[in-house]
Coordinates of C-alpha atoms and ligand atoms in Angstrom, one line a residue:
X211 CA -4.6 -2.2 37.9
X212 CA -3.3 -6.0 37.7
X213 CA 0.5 -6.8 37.6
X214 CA 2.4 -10.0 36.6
X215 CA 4.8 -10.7 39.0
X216 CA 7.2 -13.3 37.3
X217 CA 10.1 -15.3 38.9
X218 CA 12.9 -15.6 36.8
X219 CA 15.7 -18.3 36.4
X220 CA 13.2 -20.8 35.3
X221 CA 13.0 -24.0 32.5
X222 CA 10.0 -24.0 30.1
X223 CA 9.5 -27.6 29.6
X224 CA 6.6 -29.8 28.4
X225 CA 3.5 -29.9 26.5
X226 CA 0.8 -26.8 25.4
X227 CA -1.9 -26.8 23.2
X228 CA -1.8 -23.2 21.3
X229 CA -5.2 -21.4 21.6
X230 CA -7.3 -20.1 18.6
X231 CA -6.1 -17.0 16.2
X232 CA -6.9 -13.9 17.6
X233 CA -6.7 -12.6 14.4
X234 CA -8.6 -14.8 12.9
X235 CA -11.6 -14.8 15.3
X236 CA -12.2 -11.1 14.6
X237 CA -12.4 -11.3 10.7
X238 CA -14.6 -14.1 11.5
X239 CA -16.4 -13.1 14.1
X240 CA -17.1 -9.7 12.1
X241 CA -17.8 -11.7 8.5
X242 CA -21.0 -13.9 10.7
X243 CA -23.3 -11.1 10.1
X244 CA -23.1 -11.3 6.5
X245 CA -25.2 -14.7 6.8
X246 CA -29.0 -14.1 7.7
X247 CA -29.1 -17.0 10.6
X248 CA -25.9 -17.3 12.2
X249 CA -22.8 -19.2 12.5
X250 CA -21.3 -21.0 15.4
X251 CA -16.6 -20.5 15.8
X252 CA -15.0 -23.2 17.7
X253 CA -11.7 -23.0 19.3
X254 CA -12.8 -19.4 19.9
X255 CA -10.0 -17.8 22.6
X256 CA -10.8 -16.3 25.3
X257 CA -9.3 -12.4 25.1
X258 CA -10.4 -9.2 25.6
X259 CA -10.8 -8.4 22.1
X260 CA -12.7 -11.2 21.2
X261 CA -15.2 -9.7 24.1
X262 CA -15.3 -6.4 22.4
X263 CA -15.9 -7.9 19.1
X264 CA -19.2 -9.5 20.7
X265 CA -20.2 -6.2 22.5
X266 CA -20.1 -4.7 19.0
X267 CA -22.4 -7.7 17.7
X268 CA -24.6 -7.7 20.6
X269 CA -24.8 -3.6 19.9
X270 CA -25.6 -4.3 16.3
X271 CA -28.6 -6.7 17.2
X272 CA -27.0 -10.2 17.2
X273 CA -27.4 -12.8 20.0
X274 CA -23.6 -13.5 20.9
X275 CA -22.9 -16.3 23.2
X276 CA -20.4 -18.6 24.3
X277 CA -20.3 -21.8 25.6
X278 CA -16.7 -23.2 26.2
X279 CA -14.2 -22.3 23.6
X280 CA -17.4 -21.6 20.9
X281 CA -19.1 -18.8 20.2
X282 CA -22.3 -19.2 18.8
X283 CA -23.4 -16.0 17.0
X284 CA -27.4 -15.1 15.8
X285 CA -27.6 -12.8 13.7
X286 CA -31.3 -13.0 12.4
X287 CA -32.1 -9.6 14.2
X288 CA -29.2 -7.1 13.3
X289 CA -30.6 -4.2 12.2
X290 CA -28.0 -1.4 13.8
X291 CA -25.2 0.0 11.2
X292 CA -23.5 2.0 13.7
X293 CA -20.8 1.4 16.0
X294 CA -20.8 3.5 18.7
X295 CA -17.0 5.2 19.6
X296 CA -16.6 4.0 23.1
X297 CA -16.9 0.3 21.3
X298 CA -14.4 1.3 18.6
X299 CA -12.2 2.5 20.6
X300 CA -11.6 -0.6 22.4
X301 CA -10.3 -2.3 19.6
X302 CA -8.3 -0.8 16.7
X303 CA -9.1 -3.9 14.4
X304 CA -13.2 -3.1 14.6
X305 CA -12.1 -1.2 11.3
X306 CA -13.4 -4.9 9.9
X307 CA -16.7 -4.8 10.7
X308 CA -17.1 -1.8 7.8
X309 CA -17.1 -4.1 5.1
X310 CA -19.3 -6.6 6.8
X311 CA -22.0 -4.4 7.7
X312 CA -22.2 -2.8 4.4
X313 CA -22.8 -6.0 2.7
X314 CA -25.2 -7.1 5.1
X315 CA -27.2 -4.0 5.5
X316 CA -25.9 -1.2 2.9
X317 CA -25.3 1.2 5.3
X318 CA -22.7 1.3 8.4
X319 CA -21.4 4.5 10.3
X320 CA -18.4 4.1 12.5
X321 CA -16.0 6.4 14.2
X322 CA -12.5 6.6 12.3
X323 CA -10.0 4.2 14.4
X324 CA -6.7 6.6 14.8
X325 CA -3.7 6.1 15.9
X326 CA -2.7 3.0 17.9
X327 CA 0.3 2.2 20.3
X328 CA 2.1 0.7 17.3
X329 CA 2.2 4.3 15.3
X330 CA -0.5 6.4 12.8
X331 CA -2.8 3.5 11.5
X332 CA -4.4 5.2 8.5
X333 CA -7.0 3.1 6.5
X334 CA -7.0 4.9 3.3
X335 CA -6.7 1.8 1.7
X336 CA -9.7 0.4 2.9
X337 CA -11.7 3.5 2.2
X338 CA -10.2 3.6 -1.6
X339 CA -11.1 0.1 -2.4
X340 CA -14.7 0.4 -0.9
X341 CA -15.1 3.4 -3.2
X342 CA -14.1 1.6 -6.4
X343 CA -17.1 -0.4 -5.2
X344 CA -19.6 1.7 -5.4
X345 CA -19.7 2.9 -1.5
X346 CA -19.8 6.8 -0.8
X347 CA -17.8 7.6 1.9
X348 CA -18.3 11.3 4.3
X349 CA -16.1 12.0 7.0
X350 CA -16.6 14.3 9.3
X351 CA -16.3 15.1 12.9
X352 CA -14.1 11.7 13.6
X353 CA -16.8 9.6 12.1
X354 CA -16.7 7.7 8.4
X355 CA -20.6 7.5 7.5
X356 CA -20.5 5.2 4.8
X357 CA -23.9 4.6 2.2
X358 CA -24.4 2.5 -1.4
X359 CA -26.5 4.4 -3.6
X360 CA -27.3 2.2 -6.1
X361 CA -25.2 -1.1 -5.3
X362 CA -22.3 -2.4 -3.8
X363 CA -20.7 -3.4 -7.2
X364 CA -17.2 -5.6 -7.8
X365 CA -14.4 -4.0 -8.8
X366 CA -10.7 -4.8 -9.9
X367 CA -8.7 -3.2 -6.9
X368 CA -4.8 -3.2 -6.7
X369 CA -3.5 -2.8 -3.3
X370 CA -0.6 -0.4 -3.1
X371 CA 0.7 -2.3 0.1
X372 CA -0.9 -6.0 0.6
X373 CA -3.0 -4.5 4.0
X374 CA -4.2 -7.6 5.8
X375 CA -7.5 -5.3 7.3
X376 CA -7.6 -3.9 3.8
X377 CA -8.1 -7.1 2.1
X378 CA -10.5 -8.5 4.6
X379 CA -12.7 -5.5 4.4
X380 CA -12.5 -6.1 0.4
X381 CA -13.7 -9.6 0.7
X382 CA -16.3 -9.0 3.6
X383 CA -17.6 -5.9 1.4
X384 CA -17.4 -8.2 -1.9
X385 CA -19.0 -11.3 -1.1
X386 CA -22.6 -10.2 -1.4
X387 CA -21.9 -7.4 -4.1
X388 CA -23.5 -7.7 -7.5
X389 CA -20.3 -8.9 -10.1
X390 CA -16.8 -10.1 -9.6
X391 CA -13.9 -8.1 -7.7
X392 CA -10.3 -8.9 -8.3
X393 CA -7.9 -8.0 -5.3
X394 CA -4.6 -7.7 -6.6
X395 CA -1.7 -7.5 -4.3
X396 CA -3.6 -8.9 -1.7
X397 CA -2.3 -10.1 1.9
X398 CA -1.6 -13.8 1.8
X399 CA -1.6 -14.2 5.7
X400 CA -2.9 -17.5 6.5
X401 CA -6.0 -15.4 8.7
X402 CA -6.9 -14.1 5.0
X403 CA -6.9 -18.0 4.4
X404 CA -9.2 -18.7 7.3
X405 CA -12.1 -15.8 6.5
X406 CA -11.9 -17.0 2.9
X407 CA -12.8 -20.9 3.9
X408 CA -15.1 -20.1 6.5
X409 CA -17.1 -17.2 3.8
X410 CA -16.7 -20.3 1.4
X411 CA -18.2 -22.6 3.8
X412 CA -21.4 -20.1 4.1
X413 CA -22.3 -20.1 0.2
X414 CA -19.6 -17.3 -0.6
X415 CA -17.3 -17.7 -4.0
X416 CA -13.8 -17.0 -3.3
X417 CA -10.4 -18.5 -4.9
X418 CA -6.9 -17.6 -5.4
X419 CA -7.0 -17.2 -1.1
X420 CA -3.1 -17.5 0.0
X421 CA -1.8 -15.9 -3.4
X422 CA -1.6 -12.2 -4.4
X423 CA -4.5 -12.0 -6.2
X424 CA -8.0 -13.2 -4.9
X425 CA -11.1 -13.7 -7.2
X426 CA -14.6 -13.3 -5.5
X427 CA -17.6 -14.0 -7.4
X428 CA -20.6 -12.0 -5.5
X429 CA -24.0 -14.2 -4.4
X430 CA -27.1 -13.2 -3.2
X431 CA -27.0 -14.1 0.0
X432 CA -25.3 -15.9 2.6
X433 CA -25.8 -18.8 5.4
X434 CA -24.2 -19.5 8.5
X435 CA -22.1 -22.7 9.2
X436 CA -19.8 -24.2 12.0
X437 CA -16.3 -23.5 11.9
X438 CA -13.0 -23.9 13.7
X439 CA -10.5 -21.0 13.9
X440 CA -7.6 -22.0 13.3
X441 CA -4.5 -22.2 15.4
X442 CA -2.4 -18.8 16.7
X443 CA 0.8 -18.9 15.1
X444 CA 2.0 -16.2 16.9
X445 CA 1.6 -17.4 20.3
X446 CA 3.3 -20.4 19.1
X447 CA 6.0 -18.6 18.3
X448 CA 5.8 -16.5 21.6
X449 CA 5.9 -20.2 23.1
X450 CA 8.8 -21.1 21.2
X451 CA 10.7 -17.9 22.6
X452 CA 9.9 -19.1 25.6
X453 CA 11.3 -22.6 25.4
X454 CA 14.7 -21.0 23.9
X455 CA 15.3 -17.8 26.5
X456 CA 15.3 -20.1 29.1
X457 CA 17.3 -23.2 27.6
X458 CA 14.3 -25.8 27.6
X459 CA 12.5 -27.8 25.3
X460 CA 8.2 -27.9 24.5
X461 CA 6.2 -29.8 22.5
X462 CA 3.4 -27.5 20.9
X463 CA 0.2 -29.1 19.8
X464 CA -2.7 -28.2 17.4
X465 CA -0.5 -25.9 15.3
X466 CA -0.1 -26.1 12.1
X467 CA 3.8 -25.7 11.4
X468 CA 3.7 -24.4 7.7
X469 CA 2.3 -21.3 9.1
X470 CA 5.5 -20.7 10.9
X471 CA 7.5 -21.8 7.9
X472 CA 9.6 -17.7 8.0
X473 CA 10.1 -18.3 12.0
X474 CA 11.1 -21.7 12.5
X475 CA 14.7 -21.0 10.7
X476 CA 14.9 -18.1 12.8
X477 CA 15.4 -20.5 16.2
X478 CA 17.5 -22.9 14.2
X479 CA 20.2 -20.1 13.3
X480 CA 19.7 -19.3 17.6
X481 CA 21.4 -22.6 17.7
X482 CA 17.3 -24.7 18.9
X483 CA 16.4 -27.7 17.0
X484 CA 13.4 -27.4 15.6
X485 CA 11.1 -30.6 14.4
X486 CA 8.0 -29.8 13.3
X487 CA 5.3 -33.0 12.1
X488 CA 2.0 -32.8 11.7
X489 CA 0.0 -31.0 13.7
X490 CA 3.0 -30.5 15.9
X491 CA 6.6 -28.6 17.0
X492 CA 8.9 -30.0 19.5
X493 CA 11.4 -27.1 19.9
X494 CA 14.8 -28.4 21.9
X495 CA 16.7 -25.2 22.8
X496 CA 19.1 -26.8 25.6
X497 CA 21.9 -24.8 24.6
X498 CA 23.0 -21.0 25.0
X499 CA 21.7 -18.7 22.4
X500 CA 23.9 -17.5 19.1
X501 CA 23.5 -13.9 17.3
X502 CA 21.4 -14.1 14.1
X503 CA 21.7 -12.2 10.8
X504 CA 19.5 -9.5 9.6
X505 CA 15.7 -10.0 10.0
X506 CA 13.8 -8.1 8.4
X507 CA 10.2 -7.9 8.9
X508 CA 7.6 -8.4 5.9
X509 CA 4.1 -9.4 4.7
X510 CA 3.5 -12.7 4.7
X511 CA 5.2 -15.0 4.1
X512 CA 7.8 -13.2 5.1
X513 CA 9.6 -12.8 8.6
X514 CA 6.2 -11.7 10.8
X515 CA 5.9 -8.2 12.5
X516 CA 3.9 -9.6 15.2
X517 CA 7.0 -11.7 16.2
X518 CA 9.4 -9.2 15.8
X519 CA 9.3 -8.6 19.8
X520 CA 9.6 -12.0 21.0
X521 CA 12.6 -12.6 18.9
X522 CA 14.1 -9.6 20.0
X523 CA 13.7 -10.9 24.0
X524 CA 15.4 -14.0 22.9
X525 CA 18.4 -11.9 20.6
X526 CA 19.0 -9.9 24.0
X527 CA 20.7 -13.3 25.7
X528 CA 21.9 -14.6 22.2
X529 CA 26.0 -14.6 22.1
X530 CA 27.1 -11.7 19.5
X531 CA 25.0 -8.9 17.4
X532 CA 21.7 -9.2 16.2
X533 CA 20.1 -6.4 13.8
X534 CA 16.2 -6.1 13.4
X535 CA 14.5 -4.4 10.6
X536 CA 10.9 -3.3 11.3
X537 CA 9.5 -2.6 8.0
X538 CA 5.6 -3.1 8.7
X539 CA 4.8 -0.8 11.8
X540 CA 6.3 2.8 12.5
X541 CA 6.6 2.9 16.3
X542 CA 6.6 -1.2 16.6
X543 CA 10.2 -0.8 18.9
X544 CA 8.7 0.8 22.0
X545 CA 9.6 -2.9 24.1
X546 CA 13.1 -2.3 23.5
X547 CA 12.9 0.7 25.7
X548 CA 11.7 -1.5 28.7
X549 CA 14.0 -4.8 28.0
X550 CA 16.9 -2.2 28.7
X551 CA 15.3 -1.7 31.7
X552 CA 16.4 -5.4 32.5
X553 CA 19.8 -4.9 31.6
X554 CA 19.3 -5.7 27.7
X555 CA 21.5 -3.6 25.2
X556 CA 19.8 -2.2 22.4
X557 CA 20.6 0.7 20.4
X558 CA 17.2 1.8 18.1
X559 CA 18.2 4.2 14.8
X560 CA 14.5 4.7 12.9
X561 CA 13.3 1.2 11.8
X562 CA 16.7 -0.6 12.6
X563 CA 17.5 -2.5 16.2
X564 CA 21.1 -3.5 17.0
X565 CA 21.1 -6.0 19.7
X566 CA 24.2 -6.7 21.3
X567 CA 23.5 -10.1 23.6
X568 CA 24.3 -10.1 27.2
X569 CA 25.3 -12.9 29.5
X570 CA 22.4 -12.0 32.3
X571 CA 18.9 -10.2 32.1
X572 CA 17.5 -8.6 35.4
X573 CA 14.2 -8.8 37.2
X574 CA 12.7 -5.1 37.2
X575 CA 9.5 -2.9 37.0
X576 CA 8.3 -3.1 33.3
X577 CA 5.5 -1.8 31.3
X578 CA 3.8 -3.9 28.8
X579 CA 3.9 -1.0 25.9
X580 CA 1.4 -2.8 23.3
X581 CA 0.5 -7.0 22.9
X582 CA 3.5 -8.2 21.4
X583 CA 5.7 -5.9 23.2
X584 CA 4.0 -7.5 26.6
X585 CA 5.0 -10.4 25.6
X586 CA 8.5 -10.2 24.9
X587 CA 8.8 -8.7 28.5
X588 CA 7.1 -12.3 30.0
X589 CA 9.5 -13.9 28.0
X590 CA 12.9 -11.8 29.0
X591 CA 11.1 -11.9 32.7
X592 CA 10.7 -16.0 32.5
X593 CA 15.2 -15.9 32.1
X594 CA 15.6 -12.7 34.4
X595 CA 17.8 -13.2 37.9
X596 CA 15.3 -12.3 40.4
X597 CA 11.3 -10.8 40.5
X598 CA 9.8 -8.9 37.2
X599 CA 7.1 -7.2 37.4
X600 CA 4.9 -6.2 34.7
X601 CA 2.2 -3.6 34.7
X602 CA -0.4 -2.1 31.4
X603 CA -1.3 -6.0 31.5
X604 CA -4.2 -5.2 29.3
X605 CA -2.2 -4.9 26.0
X606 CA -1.0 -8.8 26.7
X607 CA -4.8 -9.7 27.6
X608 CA -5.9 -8.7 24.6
X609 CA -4.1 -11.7 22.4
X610 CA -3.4 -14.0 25.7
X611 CA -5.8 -16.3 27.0
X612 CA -4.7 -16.5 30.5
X613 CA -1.2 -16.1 30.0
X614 CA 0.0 -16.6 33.8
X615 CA -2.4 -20.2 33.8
X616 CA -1.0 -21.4 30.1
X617 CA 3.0 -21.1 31.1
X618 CA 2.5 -22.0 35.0
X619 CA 1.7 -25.3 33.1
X620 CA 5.0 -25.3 30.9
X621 CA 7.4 -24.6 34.0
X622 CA 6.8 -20.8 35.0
X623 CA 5.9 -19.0 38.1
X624 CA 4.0 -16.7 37.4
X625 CA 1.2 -14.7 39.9
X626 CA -1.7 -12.0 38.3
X627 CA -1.8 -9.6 41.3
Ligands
EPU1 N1 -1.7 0.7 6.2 C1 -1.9 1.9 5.6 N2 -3.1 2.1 5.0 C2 -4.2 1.3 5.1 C3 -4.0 0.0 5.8 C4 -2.7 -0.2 6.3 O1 -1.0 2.7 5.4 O2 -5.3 1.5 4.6 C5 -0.4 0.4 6.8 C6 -0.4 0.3 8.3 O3 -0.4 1.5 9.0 C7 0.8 -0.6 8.6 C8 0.8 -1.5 7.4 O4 0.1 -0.9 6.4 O5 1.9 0.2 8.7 C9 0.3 -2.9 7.6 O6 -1.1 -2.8 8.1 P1 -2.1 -4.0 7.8 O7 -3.4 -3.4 7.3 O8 -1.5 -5.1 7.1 O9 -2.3 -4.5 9.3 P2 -3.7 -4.6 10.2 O10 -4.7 -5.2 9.4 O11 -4.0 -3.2 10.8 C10 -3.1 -6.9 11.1 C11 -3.0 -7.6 12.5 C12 -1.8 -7.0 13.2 C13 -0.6 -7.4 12.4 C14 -0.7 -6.8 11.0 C15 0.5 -7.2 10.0 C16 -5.3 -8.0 13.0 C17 -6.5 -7.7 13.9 N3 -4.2 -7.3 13.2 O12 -3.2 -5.5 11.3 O13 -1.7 -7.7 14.4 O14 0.6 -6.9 13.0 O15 -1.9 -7.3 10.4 O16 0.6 -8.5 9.9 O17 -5.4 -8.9 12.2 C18 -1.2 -8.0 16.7 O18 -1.8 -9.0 16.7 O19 -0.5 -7.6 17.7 C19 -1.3 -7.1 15.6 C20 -1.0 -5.8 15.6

């Protein structure tokens, strides 16, 4: 079992380049079998789930390979339509590759995803709007065994909730159906913005991408093409925590700011200055931290779930009371549990954190209790007095590439034992 063992007290200072989208590269990684050849992702990262993404291709019949941050996937021979459990299991997002391999093949069996650390993740959504296409749906005995009968047919489907898995299912499903499919109330996250371009880029005709209702035109088939995923703007954000727990300043690079357009005001009210340009943000956090009113998590482009933890780390060492309203996730809180272990004060009522700050944080034992939640505790470690030690390191692998190499080069001390 690996640890992080992270000295506290310390600056973040200089410059980073922010890695690829995780959840980007595993729409898109899912959405390459669609094309008959193959496609080629740059500025792929490096994480465990991206891994199990390419042991479900490999299992499917693609040739998956990677050669410095690209991952060149062939996909002439897939012929499989059924992910195995063990390989479902290792990542709760594989729920994508339904709609991909039912375009591609017409058939797909997978094994239903569950619960997660962050609460019940039901997919009813996904499973409604593949049925207004045409797609039968049996489950039974954990497994969804999904067939098309006649076709995989477009449909006008209305989202009761604007699911970002949902809607990438929909357009991975709807790109090679017969007719035109309407997703209204569909996720607007700039990832849906990404597997729209990139399915665009293959021969697939989608629009309205980045509103709330996206038009796809089915084709007959697709190619592959070369792409670049693009930038993770929640590990620039989990940099930018960084730079303002610990009272330093970083310049972030190959980001694209507008993406963090709901964040960014939420370290100016902290007291940072922020100064985004291009494809840049130099964050200057050189003074203490100040309380910040209600956040409230939403769909994009609302305040982001995913940073919900990392501001909360920061918020623990802010001067005054900070409330957090978790609105996306049931059971998205469980971090707060192990910053009190470093001294933090938070009180948790339902879907509502009251975070009182508190001059010092303390080096401790800590458990990394999901991804983001692992991160906030690197963060609160980074400004602790004295030694933190993190263990369930897997969580933060899973979205980190290398996170001990990345912030050793922005100040940290930080040792994977
Ligand atoms: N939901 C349903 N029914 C459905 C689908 C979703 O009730 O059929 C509920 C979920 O249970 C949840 C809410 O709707 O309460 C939002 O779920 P959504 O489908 O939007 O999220 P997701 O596709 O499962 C992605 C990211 C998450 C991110 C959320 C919200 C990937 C691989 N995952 O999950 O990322 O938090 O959108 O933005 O893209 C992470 O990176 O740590 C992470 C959890």
């Amino acid at each position: 079992m690996q640890r992080l063992v992270i000295e506290g007290d310390t600056k973040i200072s200089g410059e980073i380049k922010v890695q690829g989208a995780k959840n980007s590269a595993l729409p898109l990684l899912a959405a390459t079998i669609l094309g008959k050849t193959g496609s080629v992702l740059h500025n792929c990262p490096m994480l465990s789930d991206v891994f199990a993404a390419c042991r479900i291709l490999s299992y499917l019949g693609c040739k998956c390979v990677r050669e410095g941050d690209s991952v060149i996937v062939d996909t002439a021979n897939l012929t499989h339509f059924e992910v195995p459990d063990e390989l479902m299991r290792e990542m709760r997002s594989s729920i994508v590759f339904l709609g991909a391999i039912l375009g591609r093949l017409g058939r797909c069996r997978l094994s239903f995803p569950g619960g997660c650390e962050l609460g019940p993740r039901p997919i009813d959504m996904h499973i409604s709007s593949l049925k207004q296409m045409g797609v039968i749906i049996k489950e039974e005995h954990g497994f969804l065994d999904c067939s098309i009968p006649k076709e995989l047919k477009g449909a006008a489907i209305s989202l009761s909730f604007p699911s970002v898995g949902a809607t990438e299912n929909i357009m991975l499903a709807a790109v090679l159906a017969n007719g035109d499919t309407e997703i209204r109330n569909a996720a607007r996250e700039p990832e849906i913005m990404d597997l729209a371009d990139f399915l665009n880029a293959c021969g697939a005709k989608i629009s309205g991408q980045g509103g709330s209702t996206i038009y796809i035109t089915g084709v007959k088939e697709l190619g592959g093409c070369e792409y670049s995923v693009m930038p993770d703007r929640i590990v620039a954000a989990t940099y930018m925590g960084a730079a303002a727990i610990t009272n330093g300043e970083l310049s972030l690079q190959q980001i694209r700011p507008r993406d963090l357009d709901a964040v960014t005001p939420i370290f100016e009210e902290m007291g940072c200055s922020v100064y985004p340009y291009a494809d840049r943000i130099f964050i200057n956090a050189k003074r203490p931290l100040k309380a910040v009113k209600t956040i409230r998590t939403m769909p994009y482009p609302g305040f982001p779930t995913d940073v919900q933890a990392i501001i909360m780390a920061c918020l623990c060492k802010a001067r005054g009371t900070s409330v957090i309203v978790e609105n996306i996730f049931e059971n998205r809180f469980k971090h707060a549990g192990e910053l009190r272990r470093m001294g933090a004060d938070i009180k948790i009522e339902s879907k509502v954190a009251v975070i009182e700050g508190v001059p010092k944080l303390y080096g401790a034992q800590v458990q990394a209790t999901d991804l983001r939640g692992g991160a906030a505790l690197v963060l609160a470690a980074l400004s602790a007095e004295g030694v933190t030690s993190i263990s369930e390191i897997k969580h933060i692998d899973r979205g980190y590439e290398f996170i001990e190499n990345s912030f050793n080069k922005i100040g940290a001390k930080i040792k994977r034992v």
